[in-house]
Each structure stands twice: as C-alpha cells, then as structure tokens.
Amino acid sequence: MVTFVAEDRTVHSQPDYVARAETLAARFAARAAEHDRTGTFPFRNFGELSEAGLLSLTVPAVHGGAGAGARYAARVIGIIGRADPSTALVLSMHYINHLVMARSPTWPARLSRKLARESVEGLALINALRVEPELGSPARGGLPATIVRRTETGWSLTGHKIYSTGSPILKWYLVWARTDEAEPRVGQFLVPAGLPGTRIVETWDHHGLRASGSHDVIFEDVVIPRDAEIDVRKPADWRAPDIAQAAVHAVFVAAIYDGVARAARDWLITFLKQRVPASLGAPLATLPRAQEILGAIEARLAVNARLIDTFARDVDEGVKLSAGESNAVKLTVTNNAVAAVEDALSLTGNHGLSRTNPLERHYRDVLCGRVHTPQDDSTRVGLGRAALGL
C-alpha cells in the first residue's frame, strides 16, 4: 500500500512552479491547434517543461526535485490541461509514477533513485503500459497476454500494448505482464524504451487528445534484466485496489478535464462579448439566457475546483480515503466538465462546432475524460453495490 504525505508545503519558498506553468501554458495553447490538426506529438512542450524544472515536480527534494504533493501538482496539471490536454495527460502519468515510486515499498530504492535523478537532469519520462487489445483495461479483470519468461540473465518480454500515452517520448515503460511460471504471477516490469525487439506502431488517430501519442507498443523477445521486476504477485493479491494511488490518479485526471472546460469557458466569454447579431443590435452577453447558461457553467466549475483541491489536500495529508470516493470525484468532475462544454456549445450554434474555433476541439478533448479508468458505469455499479451492502 502506498501512502502519500504532503511535501509541497515548502514548495512556495522555492521557485514558483505555478507561475512557470502559466508562462509555458500560453506557448502550449498557441501550438495546440496545429498538433491537434496534424496529430503530431508536442516534443517541444516537453523540452520546455524540462528546462523549467517541471518534469521533476513530484520527484522528492532529497533527489533534487521539487518534492511537490498531489495538491500542488494538480494545480500545474490543470494549468497545462487548459492549454494542451494531450501534454497534460502525459505529464500527469509521469507525475503519478514518481509519487508512487518514491513512497512504495515494492520499488527497489536503487531504481527509484535512478529514475528520479534522470528526471531532474533531463527528458526521462515514464508511464505505465497496461492496456491490451484483448484484455482491455486491467481494472476490469483478466490476465494480461503480455508474458515474461526467465532467462539466464533476467527476463524475456513479449506482448502488445495499446493506448500507450506518451510513447514517442517515454524513456521508461512500466509494463503490466504475467510470468510463464506454472502458477503465473502478474505485475509490473520496468523496461527501457528502445531496446531491441521493441516497436512503436503509430495507431493513435483519435477523436480527442490527438497529440498524446497513445500508440501501440509491441515487444518481441525483449531482453530485460532480472531487477526489472518491480511488483509481481499472485493474481489474487491484486484484487484489493491501492487506494492512495487510485486517489491521486483520480484527482490528476479530473484536473486535466476541468482545465479543458475552463478553456472552453474562457473562449465562450469572449464570444458572447464580441458577437453582435444584427437582429439583436447588442452583444449576446446581454441576453439573460446567455447569462443563465454561463452561470450554470460557473457553478459546475466551482464545484470542480472545490472537489479537486480538497480531495488532493486529503491525499497529501494522509486522510483515509476509499476507492468509491476517488471514483466519485473523477466521475463528478469529468462529467461536470463535459456538461460545461456542452452548455457552451448550446450558446454558440455553428460557430462552436467550426474547426476555425477552439471550442470544437475542446469538446472533442473533454469527451475523453469519460474513457479513463474507472469508467462511469464501473463507478456507478460499485457505488450502488456498496450502498446495498453487496
């Protein structure tokens, strides 16, 4: 079990990473439409994040990072999500993994120090590769088809991962796989990117988050060292969720899509103030209907802000949380974000759905919030079963 303890109370006496994120966000927003149109990966964004010290935000201070906890990191993710949610998604997964590896007893200290140092010194991003063509999301159960076999020197890895977010730039893959033992064990193996037998197949051509580089990664007898085994257990031992990790994942995903909704809200306000229909002779902003719908958007975003901030604070302070709470926060914030953008579209007509305006892109991006684990149906069923005592 991983426990997150606040380390970001001292961050404010260090460089202001929020201000750095806001400066970079303006540049990322200016490039986001082109990356969306072409489906190209925003390599430049990550170079600038590295130069600003933002790739090591959740790396412990003892290893040269900022030592930020979930609350501070969620603020940064929200800022980047408002500008370019594809970049924010890759960044959030990197942050989660560093929060986990620094505090998890299953991570070898030598490896967690090595990855922390690399993240401080340059571009060394990490993400977990879990989803497979047949397995789908591991959260719904089942053994992975990706297999590791023992060799004289370590392991040989073979498998096919899909939706591997950030694959064009990742230096490290945390691969979900099973052993070929008589009684298979399941877990995570740390794999350096680019090893012989590794291929990235550029399959990502999605409706939203088109610049996230969530391609397929294929492993064919990839040789990895024996100490690549990070956390491998009997399948039954994985049934209980890691509540702390689930909580920080929920709050970071929520922050991304809340950021998208805020970008949509910002564009809508400008549109309402500037759009003057000939039949009205005044800006749309003067219409009570427009004011009411914008007010409903503001109400949803206010709820989101409170949920994200207080829940992230609870994570940092070690408050005992439940999987149901985490899932409910993710469900509520992402659906509020979708509803906010849909409300914006209701006021803009064809203008909002035109590719010349960013609201169309924001709508495609915000819909992706529902896809992330846990999906809405799983959350609702789980909450319902818990209420029934089942």
Short mmCIF file of C-alpha atoms in Angstrom, two decimals:
data_model
loop_
_atom_site.label_atom_id
_atom_site.label_comp_id
_atom_site.label_asym_id
_atom_site.label_seq_id
_atom_site.Cartn_x
_atom_site.Cartn_y
_atom_site.Cartn_z
CA MET A 1 0.00 0.00 0.00
CA VAL A 2 1.30 3.45 -0.95
CA THR A 3 0.75 6.39 1.40
CA PHE A 4 1.16 9.94 0.13
CA VAL A 5 2.36 12.53 2.60
CA ALA A 6 2.41 16.22 1.81
CA GLU A 7 5.80 17.53 0.80
CA ASP A 8 4.67 20.62 -1.08
CA ARG A 9 4.18 22.91 1.91
CA THR A 10 7.73 24.15 1.31
CA VAL A 11 7.36 24.46 -2.44
CA HIS A 12 6.20 28.07 -2.21
CA SER A 13 9.56 29.13 -0.78
CA GLN A 14 11.20 27.51 -3.78
CA PRO A 15 10.77 28.56 -7.42
CA ASP A 16 7.12 29.29 -8.25
CA TYR A 17 6.30 26.33 -10.46
CA VAL A 18 2.70 27.51 -10.92
CA ALA A 19 3.97 30.75 -12.46
CA ARG A 20 6.34 28.77 -14.68
CA ALA A 21 3.46 26.55 -15.79
CA GLU A 22 1.33 29.59 -16.63
CA THR A 23 4.12 31.04 -18.76
CA LEU A 24 4.55 27.79 -20.65
CA ALA A 25 0.79 27.30 -21.00
CA ALA A 26 0.49 30.38 -23.18
CA ARG A 27 3.02 28.87 -25.60
CA PHE A 28 1.43 25.43 -25.49
CA ALA A 29 -2.02 26.87 -26.22
CA ALA A 30 -0.68 28.67 -29.27
CA ARG A 31 0.62 25.36 -30.66
CA ALA A 32 -2.24 23.09 -29.57
CA ALA A 33 -4.50 23.57 -32.59
CA GLU A 34 -1.77 22.58 -35.05
CA HIS A 35 -0.81 19.49 -33.06
CA ASP A 36 -4.50 18.56 -32.93
CA ARG A 37 -4.94 19.07 -36.67
CA THR A 38 -1.90 17.01 -37.64
CA GLY A 39 -1.94 14.51 -34.76
CA THR A 40 1.74 15.25 -34.12
CA PHE A 41 3.38 14.82 -30.75
CA PRO A 42 4.36 18.07 -28.92
CA PHE A 43 8.03 17.27 -28.31
CA ARG A 44 8.86 20.96 -27.90
CA ASN A 45 6.45 21.25 -24.97
CA PHE A 46 8.33 18.63 -23.01
CA GLY A 47 11.68 20.20 -23.73
CA GLU A 48 10.36 23.42 -22.25
CA LEU A 49 8.81 21.62 -19.28
CA SER A 50 12.18 20.04 -18.59
CA GLU A 51 14.02 23.35 -18.83
CA ALA A 52 11.52 24.88 -16.38
CA GLY A 53 12.10 22.09 -13.85
CA LEU A 54 8.50 20.91 -14.17
CA LEU A 55 9.26 17.31 -15.13
CA SER A 56 10.72 16.75 -11.67
CA LEU A 57 7.91 18.48 -9.78
CA THR A 58 6.88 15.33 -7.87
CA VAL A 59 10.41 13.96 -7.55
CA PRO A 60 11.45 14.07 -3.85
CA ALA A 61 13.53 17.07 -2.83
CA VAL A 62 16.23 14.75 -1.49
CA HIS A 63 16.85 13.67 -5.09
CA GLY A 64 16.84 17.21 -6.48
CA GLY A 65 13.17 17.51 -7.39
CA ALA A 66 10.59 19.98 -6.09
CA GLY A 67 9.04 17.42 -3.71
CA ALA A 68 5.52 18.54 -4.59
CA GLY A 69 2.50 16.57 -3.45
CA ALA A 70 -0.80 15.94 -5.21
CA ARG A 71 -2.37 19.32 -4.45
CA TYR A 72 0.40 21.42 -5.95
CA ALA A 73 0.87 19.05 -8.88
CA ALA A 74 -2.88 19.12 -9.62
CA ARG A 75 -2.70 22.92 -9.94
CA VAL A 76 0.07 22.60 -12.50
CA ILE A 77 -1.77 19.87 -14.40
CA GLY A 78 -4.91 22.00 -14.52
CA ILE A 79 -2.97 24.92 -15.98
CA ILE A 80 -1.36 22.74 -18.65
CA GLY A 81 -4.67 20.97 -19.32
CA ARG A 82 -6.27 24.32 -20.04
CA ALA A 83 -3.64 24.92 -22.73
CA ASP A 84 -2.98 21.46 -24.18
CA PRO A 85 -4.63 18.45 -22.51
CA SER A 86 -2.55 15.98 -24.53
CA THR A 87 0.59 17.38 -22.92
CA ALA A 88 -1.13 17.43 -19.52
CA LEU A 89 -2.09 13.77 -19.81
CA VAL A 90 1.47 12.62 -20.49
CA LEU A 91 2.74 14.89 -17.71
CA SER A 92 0.18 13.64 -15.20
CA MET A 93 1.10 9.99 -15.77
CA HIS A 94 4.77 10.87 -15.25
CA TYR A 95 3.90 12.69 -12.02
CA ILE A 96 1.83 9.78 -10.70
CA ASN A 97 4.62 7.29 -11.26
CA HIS A 98 7.17 9.42 -9.43
CA LEU A 99 4.82 9.95 -6.50
CA VAL A 100 4.32 6.19 -6.30
CA MET A 101 7.91 5.04 -6.75
CA ALA A 102 9.21 7.42 -4.08
CA ARG A 103 6.86 6.01 -1.45
CA SER A 104 6.17 2.42 -2.45
CA PRO A 105 7.93 -0.38 -0.55
CA THR A 106 7.78 -2.53 -3.69
CA TRP A 107 10.04 -0.22 -5.71
CA PRO A 108 13.76 -1.04 -5.40
CA ALA A 109 15.39 2.06 -3.88
CA ARG A 110 18.23 1.95 -6.40
CA LEU A 111 15.83 2.17 -9.34
CA SER A 112 13.61 4.85 -7.85
CA ARG A 113 16.71 6.99 -7.15
CA LYS A 114 17.99 6.40 -10.69
CA LEU A 115 14.72 7.46 -12.33
CA ALA A 116 14.39 10.44 -10.01
CA ARG A 117 17.89 11.63 -10.89
CA GLU A 118 17.22 11.20 -14.62
CA SER A 119 14.01 13.22 -14.39
CA VAL A 120 15.84 16.07 -12.68
CA GLU A 121 18.66 16.05 -15.23
CA GLY A 122 16.68 15.87 -18.47
CA LEU A 123 13.94 14.27 -20.53
CA ALA A 124 13.28 10.94 -18.85
CA LEU A 125 9.54 10.39 -18.78
CA ILE A 126 7.84 7.25 -17.53
CA ASN A 127 4.36 5.80 -17.98
CA ALA A 128 2.62 2.52 -17.23
CA LEU A 129 1.71 0.36 -20.24
CA ARG A 130 -1.24 -1.76 -19.16
CA VAL A 131 -4.00 -1.95 -21.77
CA GLU A 132 -4.04 -4.71 -24.41
CA PRO A 133 -6.17 -5.49 -27.49
CA GLU A 134 -7.97 -8.44 -25.87
CA LEU A 135 -7.58 -7.61 -22.18
CA GLY A 136 -8.82 -4.05 -22.39
CA SER A 137 -8.29 -2.21 -19.11
CA PRO A 138 -6.82 -4.44 -16.35
CA ALA A 139 -9.21 -2.73 -13.93
CA ARG A 140 -11.98 -4.94 -15.31
CA GLY A 141 -10.08 -8.13 -14.53
CA GLY A 142 -8.31 -10.82 -16.52
CA LEU A 143 -4.70 -11.85 -17.02
CA PRO A 144 -2.52 -9.92 -19.47
CA ALA A 145 -1.40 -11.66 -22.66
CA THR A 146 1.98 -9.96 -22.32
CA ILE A 147 4.39 -12.59 -20.97
CA VAL A 148 7.81 -12.51 -19.32
CA ARG A 149 9.96 -15.63 -19.37
CA ARG A 150 13.01 -16.23 -17.18
CA THR A 151 16.38 -16.36 -18.90
CA GLU A 152 19.88 -16.97 -17.56
CA THR A 153 20.43 -13.24 -17.13
CA GLY A 154 16.95 -11.89 -16.48
CA TRP A 155 13.68 -11.87 -18.41
CA SER A 156 12.43 -12.02 -21.99
CA LEU A 157 9.32 -9.90 -22.65
CA THR A 158 6.76 -10.47 -25.42
CA GLY A 159 3.45 -8.67 -25.79
CA HIS A 160 1.33 -5.96 -27.36
CA LYS A 161 0.21 -2.82 -25.51
CA ILE A 162 -2.28 -0.26 -26.80
CA TYR A 163 -3.15 3.30 -25.75
CA SER A 164 0.45 3.79 -24.59
CA THR A 165 0.22 7.50 -23.83
CA GLY A 166 3.39 9.48 -24.49
CA SER A 167 5.07 6.59 -26.32
CA PRO A 168 7.05 8.82 -28.74
CA ILE A 169 8.96 10.44 -25.85
CA LEU A 170 8.95 7.94 -22.99
CA LYS A 171 12.31 6.75 -21.72
CA TRP A 172 10.80 4.14 -19.41
CA TYR A 173 7.84 1.76 -19.73
CA LEU A 174 6.26 0.20 -16.65
CA VAL A 175 4.80 -2.88 -18.33
CA TRP A 176 1.93 -4.92 -16.91
CA ALA A 177 2.69 -8.59 -17.66
CA ARG A 178 2.40 -12.14 -16.38
CA THR A 179 5.11 -14.69 -15.85
CA ASP A 180 5.24 -18.02 -17.71
CA GLU A 181 5.52 -19.92 -14.43
CA ALA A 182 3.30 -22.94 -13.70
CA GLU A 183 1.31 -20.65 -11.40
CA PRO A 184 1.57 -17.28 -13.17
CA ARG A 185 2.29 -14.13 -11.24
CA VAL A 186 1.20 -10.73 -12.51
CA GLY A 187 2.73 -7.31 -12.12
CA GLN A 188 4.96 -4.51 -13.31
CA PHE A 189 8.30 -4.71 -15.08
CA LEU A 190 10.49 -1.68 -15.73
CA VAL A 191 11.57 -1.62 -19.38
CA PRO A 192 13.87 0.98 -21.00
CA ALA A 193 12.43 2.35 -24.24
CA GLY A 194 14.17 1.49 -27.49
CA LEU A 195 15.53 -1.94 -26.61
CA PRO A 196 15.98 -4.42 -29.50
CA GLY A 197 12.66 -6.09 -30.24
CA THR A 198 10.60 -3.04 -29.25
CA ARG A 199 8.41 -1.32 -31.85
CA ILE A 200 6.09 1.67 -31.65
CA VAL A 201 3.24 1.34 -34.15
CA GLU A 202 1.61 4.73 -34.76
CA THR A 203 -2.02 3.70 -34.46
CA TRP A 204 -3.33 6.69 -32.49
CA ASP A 205 -5.84 8.56 -34.67
CA HIS A 206 -8.41 9.60 -32.13
CA HIS A 207 -11.35 11.96 -31.84
CA GLY A 208 -9.76 13.83 -28.93
CA LEU A 209 -6.35 14.26 -27.30
CA ARG A 210 -4.92 13.71 -30.73
CA ALA A 211 -1.42 14.84 -29.75
CA SER A 212 -1.00 12.43 -26.83
CA GLY A 213 0.98 9.86 -28.84
CA SER A 214 -1.07 7.00 -27.37
CA HIS A 215 0.21 4.47 -29.89
CA ASP A 216 0.70 0.70 -29.72
CA VAL A 217 3.96 -0.65 -28.32
CA ILE A 218 4.97 -4.18 -29.34
CA PHE A 219 7.59 -6.27 -27.56
CA GLU A 220 9.13 -9.30 -29.27
CA ASP A 221 11.52 -11.25 -27.05
CA VAL A 222 12.84 -8.07 -25.47
CA VAL A 223 15.64 -8.87 -23.02
CA ILE A 224 15.38 -7.05 -19.70
CA PRO A 225 17.48 -7.51 -16.52
CA ARG A 226 16.39 -9.56 -13.52
CA ASP A 227 15.90 -6.46 -11.36
CA ALA A 228 13.32 -5.15 -13.87
CA GLU A 229 10.74 -6.92 -11.70
CA ILE A 230 9.12 -4.11 -9.71
CA ASP A 231 5.97 -5.54 -8.15
CA VAL A 232 4.89 -9.03 -9.19
CA ARG A 233 2.30 -11.01 -7.21
CA LYS A 234 -0.24 -13.78 -7.47
CA PRO A 235 -3.31 -12.52 -9.36
CA ALA A 236 -5.49 -12.78 -6.25
CA ASP A 237 -3.17 -10.39 -4.43
CA TRP A 238 -4.07 -7.61 -6.89
CA ARG A 239 -7.79 -7.68 -6.15
CA ALA A 240 -7.61 -5.05 -3.43
CA PRO A 241 -7.04 -1.63 -5.06
CA ASP A 242 -4.23 0.66 -3.98
CA ILE A 243 -6.43 3.40 -2.57
CA ALA A 244 -3.75 6.10 -2.40
CA GLN A 245 -2.64 5.56 -6.00
CA ALA A 246 -6.25 5.47 -7.18
CA ALA A 247 -6.91 8.75 -5.39
CA VAL A 248 -4.02 10.63 -6.93
CA HIS A 249 -4.87 9.21 -10.36
CA ALA A 250 -8.46 10.38 -9.97
CA VAL A 251 -7.51 13.89 -8.94
CA PHE A 252 -4.95 14.34 -11.74
CA VAL A 253 -7.33 13.08 -14.44
CA ALA A 254 -10.02 15.35 -13.02
CA ALA A 255 -7.65 18.34 -13.16
CA ILE A 256 -6.91 17.75 -16.86
CA TYR A 257 -10.53 17.79 -17.99
CA ASP A 258 -11.52 20.59 -15.66
CA GLY A 259 -8.76 22.55 -17.39
CA VAL A 260 -10.31 21.79 -20.79
CA ALA A 261 -13.70 23.02 -19.58
CA ARG A 262 -12.13 26.23 -18.29
CA ALA A 263 -10.51 26.85 -21.66
CA ALA A 264 -13.94 26.41 -23.27
CA ARG A 265 -15.50 28.79 -20.74
CA ASP A 266 -12.84 31.42 -21.48
CA TRP A 267 -13.48 31.21 -25.21
CA LEU A 268 -17.23 31.40 -24.67
CA ILE A 269 -16.98 34.60 -22.62
CA THR A 270 -15.02 36.31 -25.38
CA PHE A 271 -17.51 35.08 -27.99
CA LEU A 272 -20.53 36.32 -26.02
CA LYS A 273 -18.99 39.74 -25.56
CA GLN A 274 -17.93 40.15 -29.19
CA ARG A 275 -20.80 38.52 -31.09
CA VAL A 276 -23.41 41.14 -32.01
CA PRO A 277 -26.24 39.66 -34.13
CA ALA A 278 -27.93 42.19 -36.42
CA SER A 279 -31.33 41.14 -35.08
CA LEU A 280 -30.25 41.93 -31.52
CA GLY A 281 -28.11 45.01 -32.01
CA ALA A 282 -26.18 44.19 -28.84
CA PRO A 283 -23.67 41.54 -27.73
CA LEU A 284 -25.02 38.09 -26.91
CA ALA A 285 -23.66 38.70 -23.41
CA THR A 286 -26.65 40.99 -22.75
CA LEU A 287 -29.16 38.15 -23.11
CA PRO A 288 -30.49 36.71 -19.81
CA ARG A 289 -30.43 33.22 -21.37
CA ALA A 290 -26.71 33.56 -22.11
CA GLN A 291 -26.06 34.84 -18.61
CA GLU A 292 -28.01 31.96 -17.06
CA ILE A 293 -26.20 29.25 -19.05
CA LEU A 294 -22.82 30.84 -18.34
CA GLY A 295 -23.80 30.94 -14.68
CA ALA A 296 -24.54 27.20 -14.80
CA ILE A 297 -21.08 26.62 -16.26
CA GLU A 298 -19.55 28.69 -13.48
CA ALA A 299 -21.43 26.64 -10.88
CA ARG A 300 -20.10 23.36 -12.31
CA LEU A 301 -16.55 24.70 -12.39
CA ALA A 302 -16.82 25.98 -8.83
CA VAL A 303 -17.82 22.50 -7.65
CA ASN A 304 -14.94 21.02 -9.63
CA ALA A 305 -12.42 23.40 -8.09
CA ARG A 306 -13.54 22.56 -4.58
CA LEU A 307 -13.54 18.81 -5.22
CA ILE A 308 -10.10 18.77 -6.82
CA ASP A 309 -8.46 21.00 -4.25
CA THR A 310 -9.90 19.41 -1.11
CA PHE A 311 -9.50 15.86 -2.34
CA ALA A 312 -5.88 16.48 -3.35
CA ARG A 313 -5.24 18.02 0.07
CA ASP A 314 -6.70 14.93 1.73
CA VAL A 315 -4.37 12.76 -0.36
CA ASP A 316 -1.36 14.80 0.75
CA GLU A 317 -2.36 14.81 4.41
CA GLY A 318 -2.86 11.06 4.53
CA VAL A 319 -6.60 11.22 5.19
CA LYS A 320 -8.08 7.74 4.95
CA LEU A 321 -9.94 7.62 1.63
CA SER A 322 -11.98 4.96 -0.14
CA ALA A 323 -11.94 3.75 -3.73
CA GLY A 324 -15.56 4.83 -4.00
CA GLU A 325 -14.67 8.41 -3.06
CA SER A 326 -11.86 8.55 -5.60
CA ASN A 327 -14.05 7.17 -8.34
CA ALA A 328 -16.90 9.54 -7.47
CA VAL A 329 -14.60 12.57 -7.67
CA LYS A 330 -13.32 11.53 -11.10
CA LEU A 331 -16.86 10.83 -12.34
CA THR A 332 -18.30 14.09 -11.00
CA VAL A 333 -15.54 16.39 -12.22
CA THR A 334 -15.24 14.87 -15.70
CA ASN A 335 -18.99 14.87 -16.25
CA ASN A 336 -19.26 18.44 -14.98
CA ALA A 337 -16.54 19.34 -17.47
CA VAL A 338 -18.38 17.66 -20.35
CA ALA A 339 -21.64 19.35 -19.38
CA ALA A 340 -19.94 22.74 -19.18
CA VAL A 341 -18.59 22.45 -22.72
CA GLU A 342 -21.95 21.19 -23.99
CA ASP A 343 -23.61 24.21 -22.38
CA ALA A 344 -21.11 26.46 -24.15
CA LEU A 345 -21.97 24.82 -27.46
CA SER A 346 -25.66 25.42 -26.85
CA LEU A 347 -24.98 29.17 -26.94
CA THR A 348 -22.72 29.24 -29.98
CA GLY A 349 -24.51 27.21 -32.65
CA ASN A 350 -22.45 26.58 -35.78
CA HIS A 351 -19.70 28.86 -34.53
CA GLY A 352 -18.84 26.50 -31.68
CA LEU A 353 -18.62 23.47 -33.97
CA SER A 354 -16.48 25.16 -36.60
CA ARG A 355 -12.90 23.92 -36.81
CA THR A 356 -11.80 27.55 -37.02
CA ASN A 357 -12.78 27.97 -33.37
CA PRO A 358 -11.17 26.13 -30.43
CA LEU A 359 -14.49 25.20 -28.80
CA GLU A 360 -14.90 22.31 -31.25
CA ARG A 361 -11.51 20.96 -30.20
CA HIS A 362 -12.27 21.45 -26.52
CA TYR A 363 -15.45 19.42 -26.96
CA ARG A 364 -13.62 16.52 -28.59
CA ASP A 365 -10.94 16.63 -25.89
CA VAL A 366 -13.27 16.83 -22.90
CA LEU A 367 -15.23 13.76 -24.02
CA CYS A 368 -12.08 11.69 -23.42
CA GLY A 369 -12.48 12.22 -19.68
CA ARG A 370 -15.15 9.52 -19.59
CA VAL A 371 -12.81 6.95 -21.12
CA HIS A 372 -10.23 6.92 -18.33
CA THR A 373 -10.33 4.18 -15.71
CA PRO A 374 -12.57 3.92 -13.82
CA GLN A 375 -15.28 4.35 -16.44
CA ASP A 376 -18.61 5.80 -15.35
CA ASP A 377 -20.53 2.52 -15.42
CA SER A 378 -17.98 0.79 -13.17
CA THR A 379 -18.09 3.67 -10.71
CA ARG A 380 -21.88 3.75 -10.53
CA VAL A 381 -22.18 -0.03 -10.17
CA GLY A 382 -19.53 -0.04 -7.44
CA LEU A 383 -21.23 2.75 -5.51
CA GLY A 384 -24.60 1.08 -5.92
CA ARG A 385 -23.34 -2.29 -4.68
CA ALA A 386 -21.68 -0.64 -1.71
CA ALA A 387 -24.91 1.15 -0.79
CA LEU A 388 -26.76 -2.19 -0.98
CA GLY A 389 -24.14 -3.93 1.11
CA LEU A 390 -23.30 -6.37 -1.70
#
